[in-house]
Amino acid sequence: VVRTRSLSKDYHLGDTVVHALRGVTLDIHGAEFVAVMGASGSGKSTFVNILGCLDRPTRGSYELDGQDVSELTPNDRAVVRKTRIGFVFQGFNLLQRTTALENVEMPLHYARVPAKERRARATALLAAVGLADRAHHFPSQLSGGQQQRIAIARALVNKPTLILADEPTGNLDSRTSVEIIEILQRLSDEEGMTIVLITHEEDIARFAQRQVLFRDGRIKADRPVDRR
Amino acid sequence: VVRTRSLSKDYHLGDTVVHALRGVTLDIHGAEFVAVMGASGSGKSTFVNILGCLDRPTRGSYELDGQDVSELTPNDRAVVRKTRIGFVFQGFNLLQRTTALENVEMPLHYARVPAKERRARATALLAAVGLADRAHHFPSQLSGGQQQRIAIARALVNKPTLILADEPTGNLDSRTSVEIIEILQRLSDEEGMTIVLITHEEDIARFAQRQVLFRDGRIKADRPVDRR
Ligand SMILES: Nc1ncnc2c1ncn2[C@@H]1O[C@H](COP(=O)(O)OP(=O)(O)OP(=O)(O)O)[C@@H](O)[C@H]1O
Ligand SMILES: Nc1ncnc2c1ncn2[C@@H]1O[C@H](COP(=O)(O)OP(=O)(O)OP(=O)(O)O)[C@@H](O)[C@H]1O
Ligand SMILES: [Mg+2]
Ligand SMILES: [Mg+2]
């Protein structure tokens, strides 16, 4: 599904260059559940944002489903991003002026799903993350962890083949975290979704099949998880 | 330092009432380090926001340093908030158009500290959280964990007597988390700061002296920590 070869990303800040990625080569296969770990500033979000076509590498190549993503037009890249990839951002990125339910429905708008089906799928997912009773509330009326769960529901609603989740459980208590990760695990096992999950929590990383460790913009370890 | 009696907070949302706090009575003494824990939506941030004079209870009373906070004028409450309390918010709340250094300096502006001293104290704290080399970068140029550490530095810069930290390590790797918490522990032990820290992480909660568990808007447990 994902094939990167020598991805590099440099940020130029005045006289300084920050080498966020330094030649990352990685293959992720369909239906895999990969945990991405590493210290703060080691390049995890930068890498995953490139996988999600939200950003472009400075150098290197990236193929998604066998297609070189850099050869797509910006419009085609936006279509890929909106219809085939689900995101859970580190900062949630919910639309503040729309309700929880409407936030979850949003990806289905881009996929031109009919209104009735949009509503049914979004409602079912809000129930799955334990927030059916808060569907008509705005993000400002929800706790941090509740907002995070809305973001997770939104990432799943258009049944993407690739889910990119950046610290999806950072604001959740252990029990809710495990419930959410079990949802992701089930989606990977039973529906063949490919999941790339950034997490600092060892307990959460154990649910994955494979752990990739970043350090200073490079991959330092790539190992299977013994049991989950 | 903190004395609450039967604090309640209700949010009215159309026909629904959310009882975020249901009669919270708690005393926190000077130089104490208290970890506040509990499930998502259990009322932790609501409670801590009231302690920080960022919000008002629906019912109940709150005394800070022996003074009933509800008898203060809004201006006096703002002075208390800006000069005596340091915050680390769940969503960081950094000013996007100011640099890391200027974000950390901000509380010293309100306290009318001279420019040279502001700069010296902010610079020292950025070094303490490992970000001296990023002082002139904007929040958008920093990773999630880096932004969180800026927020922590800002909370500490005016040497507040009360620090309220809402998930200050949610986006940090274990090693950086422990370094940050050890800074807070040292401030509590050596400089008498009172610390109230919301966290879902058991490993982090063990650094506190006392753990208060919230459930459905009430305190369900209040116990000392055996060792740290
Ligand atoms: N501004 C608001 N308007 C309406 N309801 C709110 C508001 N803020 C919080 N709530 C609700 O009050 C309850 C308690 O929220 P609070 O933010 O205190 O929870 P929390 O314990 O901090 O949760 P988390 O661990 O998810 O951050 C939740 O049900 C939440 O949705
Ligand atoms: N937009 C940007 N402009 C400039 N520098 C950036 C930008 N985004 C990230 N960086 C820098 O690139 C490096 C890698 O950042 P990245 O966000 O990938 O780290 P991370 O591993 O996700 O960290 P964290 O665990 O703190 O979220 C960091 O030094 C960061 O400051
Ligand atoms: Mg990140
Ligand atoms: Mg909260």
Short mmCIF file of C-alpha atoms and ligand atoms in Angstrom, two decimals:
data_model
loop_
_atom_site.label_atom_id
_atom_site.label_comp_id
_atom_site.label_asym_id
_atom_site.label_seq_id
_atom_site.Cartn_x
_atom_site.Cartn_y
_atom_site.Cartn_z
CA VAL A 1 0.00 0.00 0.00
CA VAL A 2 2.77 2.44 1.07
CA ARG A 3 6.23 2.46 -0.37
CA THR A 4 8.73 5.25 0.48
CA ARG A 5 12.29 5.47 -0.78
CA SER A 6 14.80 7.84 0.85
CA LEU A 7 12.23 10.44 1.96
CA SER A 8 13.82 13.62 3.23
CA LYS A 9 12.15 16.76 4.54
CA ASP A 10 14.02 19.95 5.31
CA TYR A 11 12.54 23.07 6.86
CA HIS A 12 14.39 26.30 6.22
CA LEU A 13 13.96 28.76 9.07
CA GLY A 14 15.99 31.89 8.46
CA ASP A 15 19.60 30.70 8.63
CA THR A 16 18.72 27.38 10.18
CA VAL A 17 17.80 24.17 8.40
CA VAL A 18 15.86 21.57 10.37
CA HIS A 19 16.28 18.12 8.85
CA ALA A 20 12.96 16.61 9.95
CA LEU A 21 13.41 13.49 7.79
CA ARG A 22 16.71 12.06 6.65
CA GLY A 23 16.20 9.35 4.06
CA VAL A 24 13.27 7.25 5.27
CA THR A 25 12.73 4.01 3.35
CA LEU A 26 9.69 1.96 4.45
CA ASP A 27 7.15 -0.49 3.05
CA ILE A 28 3.75 -0.90 4.70
CA HIS A 29 1.55 -3.70 3.38
CA GLY A 30 -2.22 -3.87 3.13
CA ALA A 31 -4.09 -4.64 6.38
CA GLU A 32 -0.97 -4.01 8.46
CA PHE A 33 -1.18 -2.23 11.81
CA VAL A 34 2.02 -0.28 12.36
CA ALA A 35 2.89 1.74 15.47
CA VAL A 36 5.30 4.64 14.85
CA MET A 37 7.25 5.71 17.92
CA GLY A 38 10.12 7.93 18.91
CA ALA A 39 11.14 11.00 20.87
CA SER A 40 9.53 14.40 20.52
CA GLY A 41 10.78 16.06 17.35
CA SER A 42 12.08 12.82 15.79
CA GLY A 43 10.03 13.23 12.59
CA LYS A 44 6.95 11.07 13.19
CA SER A 45 4.26 13.62 12.29
CA THR A 46 6.31 14.93 9.38
CA PHE A 47 6.54 11.39 7.95
CA VAL A 48 2.88 10.58 8.46
CA ASN A 49 1.76 13.89 6.98
CA ILE A 50 3.65 12.99 3.79
CA LEU A 51 1.98 9.56 3.74
CA GLY A 52 -1.33 11.36 3.91
CA CYS A 53 -0.54 13.70 0.99
CA LEU A 54 -0.78 16.66 3.35
CA ASP A 55 2.80 17.62 2.67
CA ARG A 56 5.52 16.95 0.12
CA PRO A 57 9.02 15.59 0.72
CA THR A 58 12.07 17.67 -0.11
CA ARG A 59 13.63 14.56 -1.74
CA GLY A 60 12.73 10.93 -2.20
CA SER A 61 9.72 9.08 -3.54
CA TYR A 62 6.38 7.89 -2.27
CA GLU A 63 4.10 5.34 -3.90
CA LEU A 64 0.56 4.76 -2.62
CA ASP A 65 -1.16 1.66 -4.01
CA GLY A 66 1.55 1.42 -6.66
CA GLN A 67 1.13 4.97 -7.86
CA ASP A 68 3.78 7.64 -7.55
CA VAL A 69 1.97 10.31 -5.60
CA SER A 70 4.19 13.15 -6.82
CA GLU A 71 2.91 12.57 -10.38
CA LEU A 72 -0.66 13.38 -9.33
CA THR A 73 -2.11 16.83 -9.90
CA PRO A 74 -2.86 18.79 -6.73
CA ASN A 75 -6.55 18.12 -7.35
CA ASP A 76 -5.99 14.38 -7.69
CA ARG A 77 -3.92 14.41 -4.52
CA ALA A 78 -6.79 16.17 -2.72
CA VAL A 79 -9.22 13.50 -3.98
CA VAL A 80 -6.95 10.71 -2.69
CA ARG A 81 -6.62 12.49 0.64
CA LYS A 82 -10.33 13.03 1.09
CA THR A 83 -11.67 9.71 -0.07
CA ARG A 84 -9.12 7.04 0.68
CA ILE A 85 -7.30 8.22 3.80
CA GLY A 86 -8.67 8.83 7.26
CA PHE A 87 -6.78 11.15 9.64
CA VAL A 88 -6.69 11.63 13.34
CA PHE A 89 -4.57 14.76 13.91
CA GLN A 90 -2.43 15.52 16.90
CA GLY A 91 -4.53 18.65 17.55
CA PHE A 92 -7.90 17.15 16.58
CA ASN A 93 -8.65 19.74 13.81
CA LEU A 94 -12.41 19.67 14.34
CA LEU A 95 -14.53 22.36 12.72
CA GLN A 96 -15.58 24.55 15.61
CA ARG A 97 -18.80 25.83 14.09
CA THR A 98 -20.23 22.45 13.22
CA THR A 99 -21.68 19.86 15.55
CA ALA A 100 -20.06 16.56 16.49
CA LEU A 101 -22.36 14.73 14.07
CA GLU A 102 -21.63 17.11 11.20
CA ASN A 103 -17.88 16.85 11.84
CA VAL A 104 -18.09 13.07 11.53
CA GLU A 105 -20.21 13.35 8.34
CA MET A 106 -17.81 15.72 6.63
CA PRO A 107 -15.63 13.17 4.77
CA LEU A 108 -18.80 11.64 3.30
CA HIS A 109 -19.71 15.00 1.77
CA TYR A 110 -16.48 14.91 -0.25
CA ALA A 111 -17.27 11.33 -1.29
CA ARG A 112 -20.75 12.49 -2.38
CA VAL A 113 -22.58 9.97 -0.28
CA PRO A 114 -26.35 10.66 -0.06
CA ALA A 115 -27.55 12.57 3.02
CA LYS A 116 -29.52 9.72 4.57
CA GLU A 117 -26.60 7.29 4.40
CA ARG A 118 -24.21 10.00 5.66
CA ARG A 119 -26.33 10.50 8.72
CA ALA A 120 -26.72 6.74 9.39
CA ARG A 121 -22.99 5.99 9.16
CA ALA A 122 -21.97 9.01 11.24
CA THR A 123 -24.55 8.20 13.92
CA ALA A 124 -23.37 4.57 14.13
CA LEU A 125 -19.75 5.66 14.54
CA LEU A 126 -20.57 8.22 17.23
CA ALA A 127 -22.23 5.38 19.12
CA ALA A 128 -19.17 3.17 18.59
CA VAL A 129 -16.94 5.80 20.29
CA GLY A 130 -19.47 6.30 23.12
CA LEU A 131 -20.79 9.75 22.17
CA ALA A 132 -24.25 9.15 20.70
CA ASP A 133 -25.76 11.45 23.33
CA ARG A 134 -23.51 14.38 22.34
CA ALA A 135 -24.13 14.37 18.57
CA HIS A 136 -25.59 17.89 18.46
CA HIS A 137 -22.96 19.55 20.65
CA PHE A 138 -20.13 21.70 19.32
CA PRO A 139 -16.45 20.92 19.94
CA SER A 140 -16.26 23.77 22.49
CA GLN A 141 -18.86 21.96 24.54
CA LEU A 142 -16.91 18.75 24.76
CA SER A 143 -13.99 17.65 26.87
CA GLY A 144 -10.53 17.08 25.32
CA GLY A 145 -10.96 13.32 25.24
CA GLN A 146 -14.47 13.63 23.80
CA GLN A 147 -13.14 15.80 20.97
CA GLN A 148 -10.47 13.24 20.31
CA ARG A 149 -13.08 10.52 19.94
CA ILE A 150 -15.06 12.68 17.49
CA ALA A 151 -11.85 12.98 15.45
CA ILE A 152 -11.46 9.20 15.48
CA ALA A 153 -15.05 8.67 14.32
CA ARG A 154 -14.48 11.14 11.51
CA ALA A 155 -11.34 9.28 10.41
CA LEU A 156 -13.24 6.03 10.11
CA VAL A 157 -16.51 7.12 8.51
CA ASN A 158 -15.60 6.86 4.82
CA LYS A 159 -14.03 3.42 5.39
CA PRO A 160 -10.63 4.46 4.17
CA THR A 161 -8.07 1.89 3.13
CA LEU A 162 -5.39 3.81 5.04
CA ILE A 163 -5.79 5.35 8.50
CA LEU A 164 -3.16 7.73 9.83
CA ALA A 165 -3.59 8.46 13.52
CA ASP A 166 -1.27 10.89 15.30
CA GLU A 167 -1.43 10.29 19.08
CA PRO A 168 -5.13 9.33 18.95
CA THR A 169 -5.21 8.41 22.64
CA GLY A 170 -3.05 11.15 24.16
CA ASN A 171 -6.02 12.69 25.94
CA LEU A 172 -7.91 9.51 26.74
CA ASP A 173 -7.96 7.46 29.92
CA SER A 174 -6.64 3.90 29.69
CA ARG A 175 -9.98 2.17 29.38
CA THR A 176 -11.25 4.45 26.60
CA SER A 177 -7.86 4.18 24.88
CA VAL A 178 -8.04 0.39 24.79
CA GLU A 179 -11.63 0.51 23.49
CA ILE A 180 -10.57 2.81 20.66
CA ILE A 181 -7.52 0.78 19.76
CA GLU A 182 -9.56 -2.41 19.75
CA ILE A 183 -11.86 -0.75 17.19
CA LEU A 184 -8.81 -0.02 15.04
CA GLN A 185 -7.46 -3.54 15.51
CA ARG A 186 -10.75 -5.04 14.45
CA LEU A 187 -10.87 -2.82 11.37
CA SER A 188 -7.40 -3.97 10.41
CA ASP A 189 -8.09 -7.68 11.03
CA GLU A 190 -11.62 -7.92 9.65
CA GLU A 191 -11.89 -5.18 7.02
CA GLY A 192 -8.33 -4.99 5.80
CA MET A 193 -7.73 -1.37 6.75
CA THR A 194 -4.07 -0.37 6.88
CA ILE A 195 -3.30 1.54 10.06
CA VAL A 196 -0.34 3.75 10.87
CA LEU A 197 -0.56 4.96 14.44
CA ILE A 198 1.84 7.37 16.16
CA THR A 199 1.93 6.80 19.89
CA HIS A 200 4.18 7.34 22.85
CA GLU A 201 2.29 4.79 24.93
CA GLU A 202 3.91 1.34 25.09
CA ASP A 203 0.59 -0.15 26.21
CA ILE A 204 -1.06 1.12 23.04
CA ALA A 205 1.83 0.19 20.74
CA ARG A 206 1.47 -3.47 21.76
CA PHE A 207 -1.85 -3.68 19.91
CA ALA A 208 0.00 -3.17 16.65
CA GLN A 209 1.68 -5.93 14.65
CA ARG A 210 4.84 -3.98 14.01
CA GLN A 211 6.72 -1.12 15.68
CA VAL A 212 8.81 1.40 13.77
CA LEU A 213 11.08 3.59 15.88
CA PHE A 214 12.17 7.04 14.64
CA ARG A 215 15.15 8.96 15.87
CA ASP A 216 16.47 12.27 14.50
CA GLY A 217 14.58 11.91 11.22
CA ARG A 218 15.60 8.31 10.54
CA ILE A 219 14.18 4.86 11.19
CA LYS A 220 16.24 3.21 13.92
CA ALA A 221 14.28 0.03 14.47
CA ASP A 222 11.52 -1.89 12.66
CA ARG A 223 10.34 -4.98 14.52
CA PRO A 224 7.30 -7.16 14.79
CA VAL A 225 5.31 -7.17 18.02
CA ASP A 226 5.43 -10.54 19.75
CA ARG A 227 1.88 -10.59 20.97
CA ARG A 228 -1.10 -8.26 21.19
CA VAL B 1 -3.96 27.35 49.37
CA VAL B 2 -7.13 25.91 47.69
CA ARG B 3 -10.37 25.29 49.50
CA THR B 4 -13.55 24.25 47.62
CA ARG B 5 -16.90 23.48 49.19
CA SER B 6 -19.63 21.70 47.23
CA LEU B 7 -18.60 23.05 43.81
CA SER B 8 -21.12 22.31 41.09
CA LYS B 9 -21.01 23.21 37.41
CA ASP B 10 -23.92 22.74 35.07
CA TYR B 11 -23.86 23.34 31.33
CA HIS B 12 -27.22 24.01 29.71
CA LEU B 13 -27.28 22.80 26.12
CA GLY B 14 -30.71 23.29 24.59
CA ASP B 15 -32.94 20.88 26.53
CA THR B 16 -30.03 19.02 28.02
CA VAL B 17 -28.18 19.78 31.23
CA VAL B 18 -24.68 18.36 31.62
CA HIS B 19 -23.71 18.16 35.29
CA ALA B 20 -19.93 18.49 34.85
CA LEU B 21 -19.33 18.90 38.60
CA ARG B 22 -21.60 17.60 41.35
CA GLY B 23 -20.57 18.95 44.73
CA VAL B 24 -16.77 18.83 44.83
CA THR B 25 -15.22 19.49 48.25
CA LEU B 26 -11.41 19.53 48.35
CA ASP B 27 -8.53 21.10 50.26
CA ILE B 28 -5.10 21.44 48.67
CA HIS B 29 -2.28 22.67 50.92
CA GLY B 30 0.75 24.76 50.06
CA ALA B 31 3.62 22.89 48.35
CA GLU B 32 1.45 19.88 47.66
CA PHE B 33 1.70 17.95 44.39
CA VAL B 34 -1.70 16.53 43.53
CA ALA B 35 -2.49 14.32 40.53
CA VAL B 36 -6.12 14.55 39.31
CA MET B 37 -7.28 11.48 37.40
CA GLY B 38 -10.44 10.01 35.99
CA ALA B 39 -12.24 8.99 32.82
CA SER B 40 -12.83 11.25 29.84
CA GLY B 41 -15.65 13.65 30.64
CA SER B 42 -15.48 13.08 34.41
CA GLY B 43 -15.03 16.79 35.20
CA LYS B 44 -11.27 17.19 35.64
CA SER B 45 -10.70 20.16 33.29
CA THR B 46 -13.91 21.83 34.48
CA PHE B 47 -12.69 21.63 38.08
CA VAL B 48 -9.19 22.85 37.33
CA ASN B 49 -10.47 25.73 35.20
CA ILE B 50 -12.48 26.93 38.22
CA LEU B 51 -9.39 26.66 40.43
CA GLY B 52 -7.61 28.85 37.91
CA CYS B 53 -10.33 31.53 37.92
CA LEU B 54 -10.95 30.82 34.24
CA ASP B 55 -14.53 29.83 34.93
CA ARG B 56 -17.13 30.19 37.66
CA PRO B 57 -19.04 27.43 39.45
CA THR B 58 -22.83 27.22 39.19
CA ARG B 59 -22.93 26.63 42.97
CA GLY B 60 -20.50 26.24 45.82
CA SER B 61 -17.55 28.21 47.08
CA TYR B 62 -13.87 28.54 46.31
CA GLU B 63 -11.21 30.14 48.50
CA LEU B 64 -7.72 30.75 47.19
CA ASP B 65 -5.16 31.69 49.87
CA GLY B 66 -8.00 32.31 52.31
CA GLN B 67 -9.85 34.67 50.05
CA ASP B 68 -13.26 33.97 48.57
CA VAL B 69 -12.60 34.27 44.88
CA SER B 70 -16.22 35.04 43.98
CA GLU B 71 -15.98 38.30 45.96
CA LEU B 72 -13.22 39.60 43.70
CA THR B 73 -14.00 41.96 40.85
CA PRO B 74 -13.43 40.54 37.36
CA ASN B 75 -10.32 42.70 37.12
CA ASP B 76 -8.95 41.41 40.41
CA ARG B 77 -9.66 37.86 39.32
CA ALA B 78 -7.74 38.51 36.09
CA VAL B 79 -4.78 39.85 38.14
CA VAL B 80 -4.80 36.71 40.30
CA ARG B 81 -4.96 34.53 37.23
CA LYS B 82 -2.13 36.28 35.43
CA THR B 83 0.31 36.77 38.26
CA ARG B 84 -0.13 33.93 40.72
CA ILE B 85 -1.23 30.97 38.66
CA GLY B 86 0.61 29.16 35.89
CA PHE B 87 -1.38 27.11 33.36
CA VAL B 88 -0.58 24.31 31.01
CA PHE B 89 -3.72 23.86 28.91
CA GLN B 90 -4.94 20.67 27.32
CA GLY B 91 -4.67 22.30 23.86
CA PHE B 92 -1.46 24.28 24.56
CA ASN B 93 -3.05 27.74 23.82
CA LEU B 94 0.14 29.24 22.42
CA LEU B 95 -0.07 32.51 20.56
CA GLN B 96 0.53 31.55 16.94
CA ARG B 97 1.99 34.87 15.80
CA THR B 98 4.61 35.11 18.50
CA THR B 99 7.82 33.15 18.81
CA ALA B 100 8.51 30.44 21.38
CA LEU B 101 10.55 32.92 23.44
CA GLU B 102 7.88 35.60 23.35
CA ASN B 103 5.21 33.07 24.33
CA VAL B 104 7.23 32.13 27.40
CA GLU B 105 7.83 35.82 28.27
CA MET B 106 4.16 36.72 28.06
CA PRO B 107 3.19 36.18 31.74
CA LEU B 108 6.07 38.46 32.76
CA HIS B 109 4.60 41.26 30.66
CA TYR B 110 1.47 41.15 32.80
CA ALA B 111 3.60 41.16 35.93
CA ARG B 112 5.47 44.21 34.61
CA VAL B 113 8.88 42.65 34.87
CA PRO B 114 11.60 44.66 33.09
CA ALA B 115 12.50 43.51 29.56
CA LYS B 116 16.02 42.34 30.34
CA GLU B 117 14.87 40.15 33.22
CA ARG B 118 11.94 38.83 31.15
CA ARG B 119 14.33 37.72 28.47
CA ALA B 120 16.77 36.11 30.93
CA ARG B 121 14.11 34.11 32.76
CA ALA B 122 12.36 32.98 29.57
CA THR B 123 15.65 31.93 27.99
CA ALA B 124 16.65 29.92 31.07
CA LEU B 125 13.31 28.08 31.09
CA LEU B 126 13.45 27.27 27.39
CA ALA B 127 16.84 25.70 28.09
CA ALA B 128 15.36 23.75 31.03
CA VAL B 129 12.75 22.17 28.71
CA GLY B 130 15.35 21.43 26.02
CA LEU B 131 14.33 24.05 23.44
CA ALA B 132 16.97 26.79 23.64
CA ASP B 133 17.77 26.30 19.94
CA ARG B 134 14.17 26.91 18.85
CA ALA B 135 13.54 30.18 20.74
CA HIS B 136 12.84 32.23 17.60
CA HIS B 137 10.54 29.72 15.91
CA PHE B 138 6.78 30.02 15.80
CA PRO B 139 4.43 27.35 17.20
CA SER B 140 3.55 26.21 13.65
CA GLN B 141 7.20 25.35 13.15
CA LEU B 142 7.36 23.08 16.15
CA SER B 143 6.22 19.55 16.75
CA GLY B 144 3.30 18.76 19.10
CA GLY B 145 5.57 17.77 21.95
CA GLN B 146 7.76 20.83 21.42
CA GLN B 147 4.72 23.09 21.64
CA GLN B 148 3.71 21.35 24.84
CA ARG B 149 7.10 22.06 26.37
CA ILE B 150 6.81 25.76 25.40
CA ALA B 151 3.47 25.79 27.24
CA ILE B 152 5.13 24.26 30.32
CA ALA B 153 7.92 26.87 30.26
CA ARG B 154 5.33 29.62 30.02
CA ALA B 155 3.46 28.21 33.03
CA LEU B 156 6.58 28.31 35.18
CA VAL B 157 8.13 31.65 34.18
CA ASN B 158 6.45 33.96 36.69
CA LYS B 159 7.15 31.52 39.54
CA PRO B 160 3.53 31.10 40.39
CA THR B 161 2.45 29.73 43.75
CA LEU B 162 -0.10 27.49 42.01
CA ILE B 163 0.47 25.52 38.83
CA LEU B 164 -2.47 23.93 37.04
CA ALA B 165 -1.38 21.50 34.35
CA ASP B 166 -3.95 19.74 32.17
CA GLU B 167 -2.35 16.67 30.56
CA PRO B 168 1.06 18.34 30.26
CA THR B 169 2.71 15.17 28.97
CA GLY B 170 0.03 13.79 26.63
CA ASN B 171 2.16 14.44 23.54
CA LEU B 172 5.56 13.72 25.06
CA ASP B 173 7.63 10.56 24.94
CA SER B 174 8.34 8.83 28.25
CA ARG B 175 11.79 10.22 28.75
CA THR B 176 10.81 13.83 28.08
CA SER B 177 7.71 13.34 30.26
CA VAL B 178 9.78 12.21 33.22
CA GLU B 179 12.20 15.12 32.76
CA ILE B 180 9.30 17.58 32.80
CA ILE B 181 7.65 16.02 35.81
CA GLU B 182 10.92 15.99 37.71
CA ILE B 183 11.13 19.76 37.08
CA LEU B 184 7.65 20.12 38.59
CA GLN B 185 8.52 17.85 41.52
CA ARG B 186 11.63 19.87 42.27
CA LEU B 187 9.64 23.12 42.15
CA SER B 188 7.16 21.67 44.61
CA ASP B 189 9.82 20.28 47.00
CA GLU B 190 12.36 23.11 46.86
CA GLU B 191 10.36 26.24 46.05
CA GLY B 192 7.03 25.43 47.63
CA MET B 193 4.95 25.60 44.47
CA THR B 194 1.56 23.94 44.72
CA ILE B 195 0.91 21.70 41.73
CA VAL B 196 -2.37 20.28 40.47
CA LEU B 197 -1.72 18.00 37.51
CA ILE B 198 -4.36 16.26 35.42
CA THR B 199 -3.01 13.09 33.88
CA HIS B 200 -4.21 9.78 32.51
CA GLU B 201 -0.76 8.26 32.83
CA GLU B 202 -0.19 6.12 35.94
CA ASP B 203 3.57 6.45 35.51
CA ILE B 204 3.29 10.21 35.72
CA ALA B 205 0.75 10.21 38.57
CA ARG B 206 3.24 8.36 40.78
CA PHE B 207 5.44 11.45 40.95
CA ALA B 208 2.70 13.23 42.87
CA GLN B 209 2.19 12.98 46.63
CA ARG B 210 -1.57 12.51 46.40
CA GLN B 211 -4.02 11.20 43.81
CA VAL B 212 -7.58 12.48 43.51
CA LEU B 213 -9.90 10.37 41.31
CA PHE B 214 -12.92 11.97 39.62
CA ARG B 215 -15.94 10.09 38.33
CA ASP B 216 -19.11 11.64 36.87
CA GLY B 217 -18.41 15.07 38.38
CA ARG B 218 -17.57 13.82 41.89
CA ILE B 219 -14.45 12.89 43.80
CA LYS B 220 -14.41 9.12 44.21
CA ALA B 221 -11.04 8.63 45.86
CA ASP B 222 -8.40 10.81 47.50
CA ARG B 223 -5.30 8.93 48.57
CA PRO B 224 -1.64 9.56 49.22
CA VAL B 225 0.94 8.04 46.88
CA ASP B 226 3.09 5.49 48.66
CA ARG B 227 6.33 6.38 46.99
CA ARG B 228 7.54 8.49 44.13
N1 LIG C 1 -18.09 24.51 27.63
C1 LIG C 1 -18.82 23.43 27.84
N2 LIG C 1 -20.09 23.41 27.47
C2 LIG C 1 -20.85 22.32 27.66
N3 LIG C 1 -20.42 21.17 28.21
C3 LIG C 1 -19.15 21.11 28.58
C4 LIG C 1 -18.28 22.22 28.42
N4 LIG C 1 -17.06 21.87 28.90
C5 LIG C 1 -17.16 20.61 29.32
N5 LIG C 1 -18.42 20.15 29.14
C6 LIG C 1 -18.92 18.82 29.51
O1 LIG C 1 -18.74 18.64 30.90
C7 LIG C 1 -18.26 17.29 31.17
C8 LIG C 1 -16.92 17.37 31.87
O2 LIG C 1 -15.97 17.95 30.98
P1 LIG C 1 -14.45 18.08 31.37
O3 LIG C 1 -13.78 18.86 30.24
O4 LIG C 1 -14.31 18.65 32.73
O5 LIG C 1 -13.96 16.58 31.39
P2 LIG C 1 -12.49 15.95 31.57
O6 LIG C 1 -12.54 15.11 32.77
O7 LIG C 1 -11.47 17.03 31.52
O8 LIG C 1 -12.35 15.02 30.31
P3 LIG C 1 -11.08 14.67 29.35
O9 LIG C 1 -10.29 13.65 30.07
O10 LIG C 1 -11.76 14.12 28.13
O11 LIG C 1 -10.35 15.93 29.07
C9 LIG C 1 -18.19 16.59 29.83
O12 LIG C 1 -19.36 15.84 29.62
C10 LIG C 1 -18.12 17.72 28.83
O13 LIG C 1 -18.67 17.38 27.60
N1 LIG C 2 6.19 23.38 9.75
C1 LIG C 2 7.40 23.23 10.26
N2 LIG C 2 8.32 24.17 10.08
C2 LIG C 2 9.53 24.03 10.61
N3 LIG C 2 9.96 23.02 11.34
C3 LIG C 2 9.09 22.02 11.57
C4 LIG C 2 7.78 22.08 11.04
N4 LIG C 2 7.14 20.95 11.43
C5 LIG C 2 8.00 20.25 12.16
N5 LIG C 2 9.19 20.88 12.24
C6 LIG C 2 10.37 20.41 12.94
O1 LIG C 2 10.74 19.16 12.38
C7 LIG C 2 11.14 18.26 13.43
C8 LIG C 2 10.25 17.03 13.40
O2 LIG C 2 8.94 17.43 13.72
P1 LIG C 2 7.77 16.38 13.84
O3 LIG C 2 6.49 17.18 14.06
O4 LIG C 2 7.78 15.43 12.72
O5 LIG C 2 8.14 15.60 15.17
P2 LIG C 2 7.36 14.51 16.00
O6 LIG C 2 8.19 13.28 16.01
O7 LIG C 2 5.96 14.39 15.50
O8 LIG C 2 7.36 15.10 17.46
P3 LIG C 2 6.26 15.09 18.63
O9 LIG C 2 6.34 13.75 19.28
O10 LIG C 2 6.71 16.20 19.53
O11 LIG C 2 4.93 15.37 18.03
C9 LIG C 2 11.07 19.04 14.74
O12 LIG C 2 12.30 19.53 15.09
C10 LIG C 2 10.11 20.15 14.41
O13 LIG C 2 10.35 21.29 15.17
MG MG C 3 4.09 14.86 16.30
MG MG C 4 -9.98 17.52 30.12
#
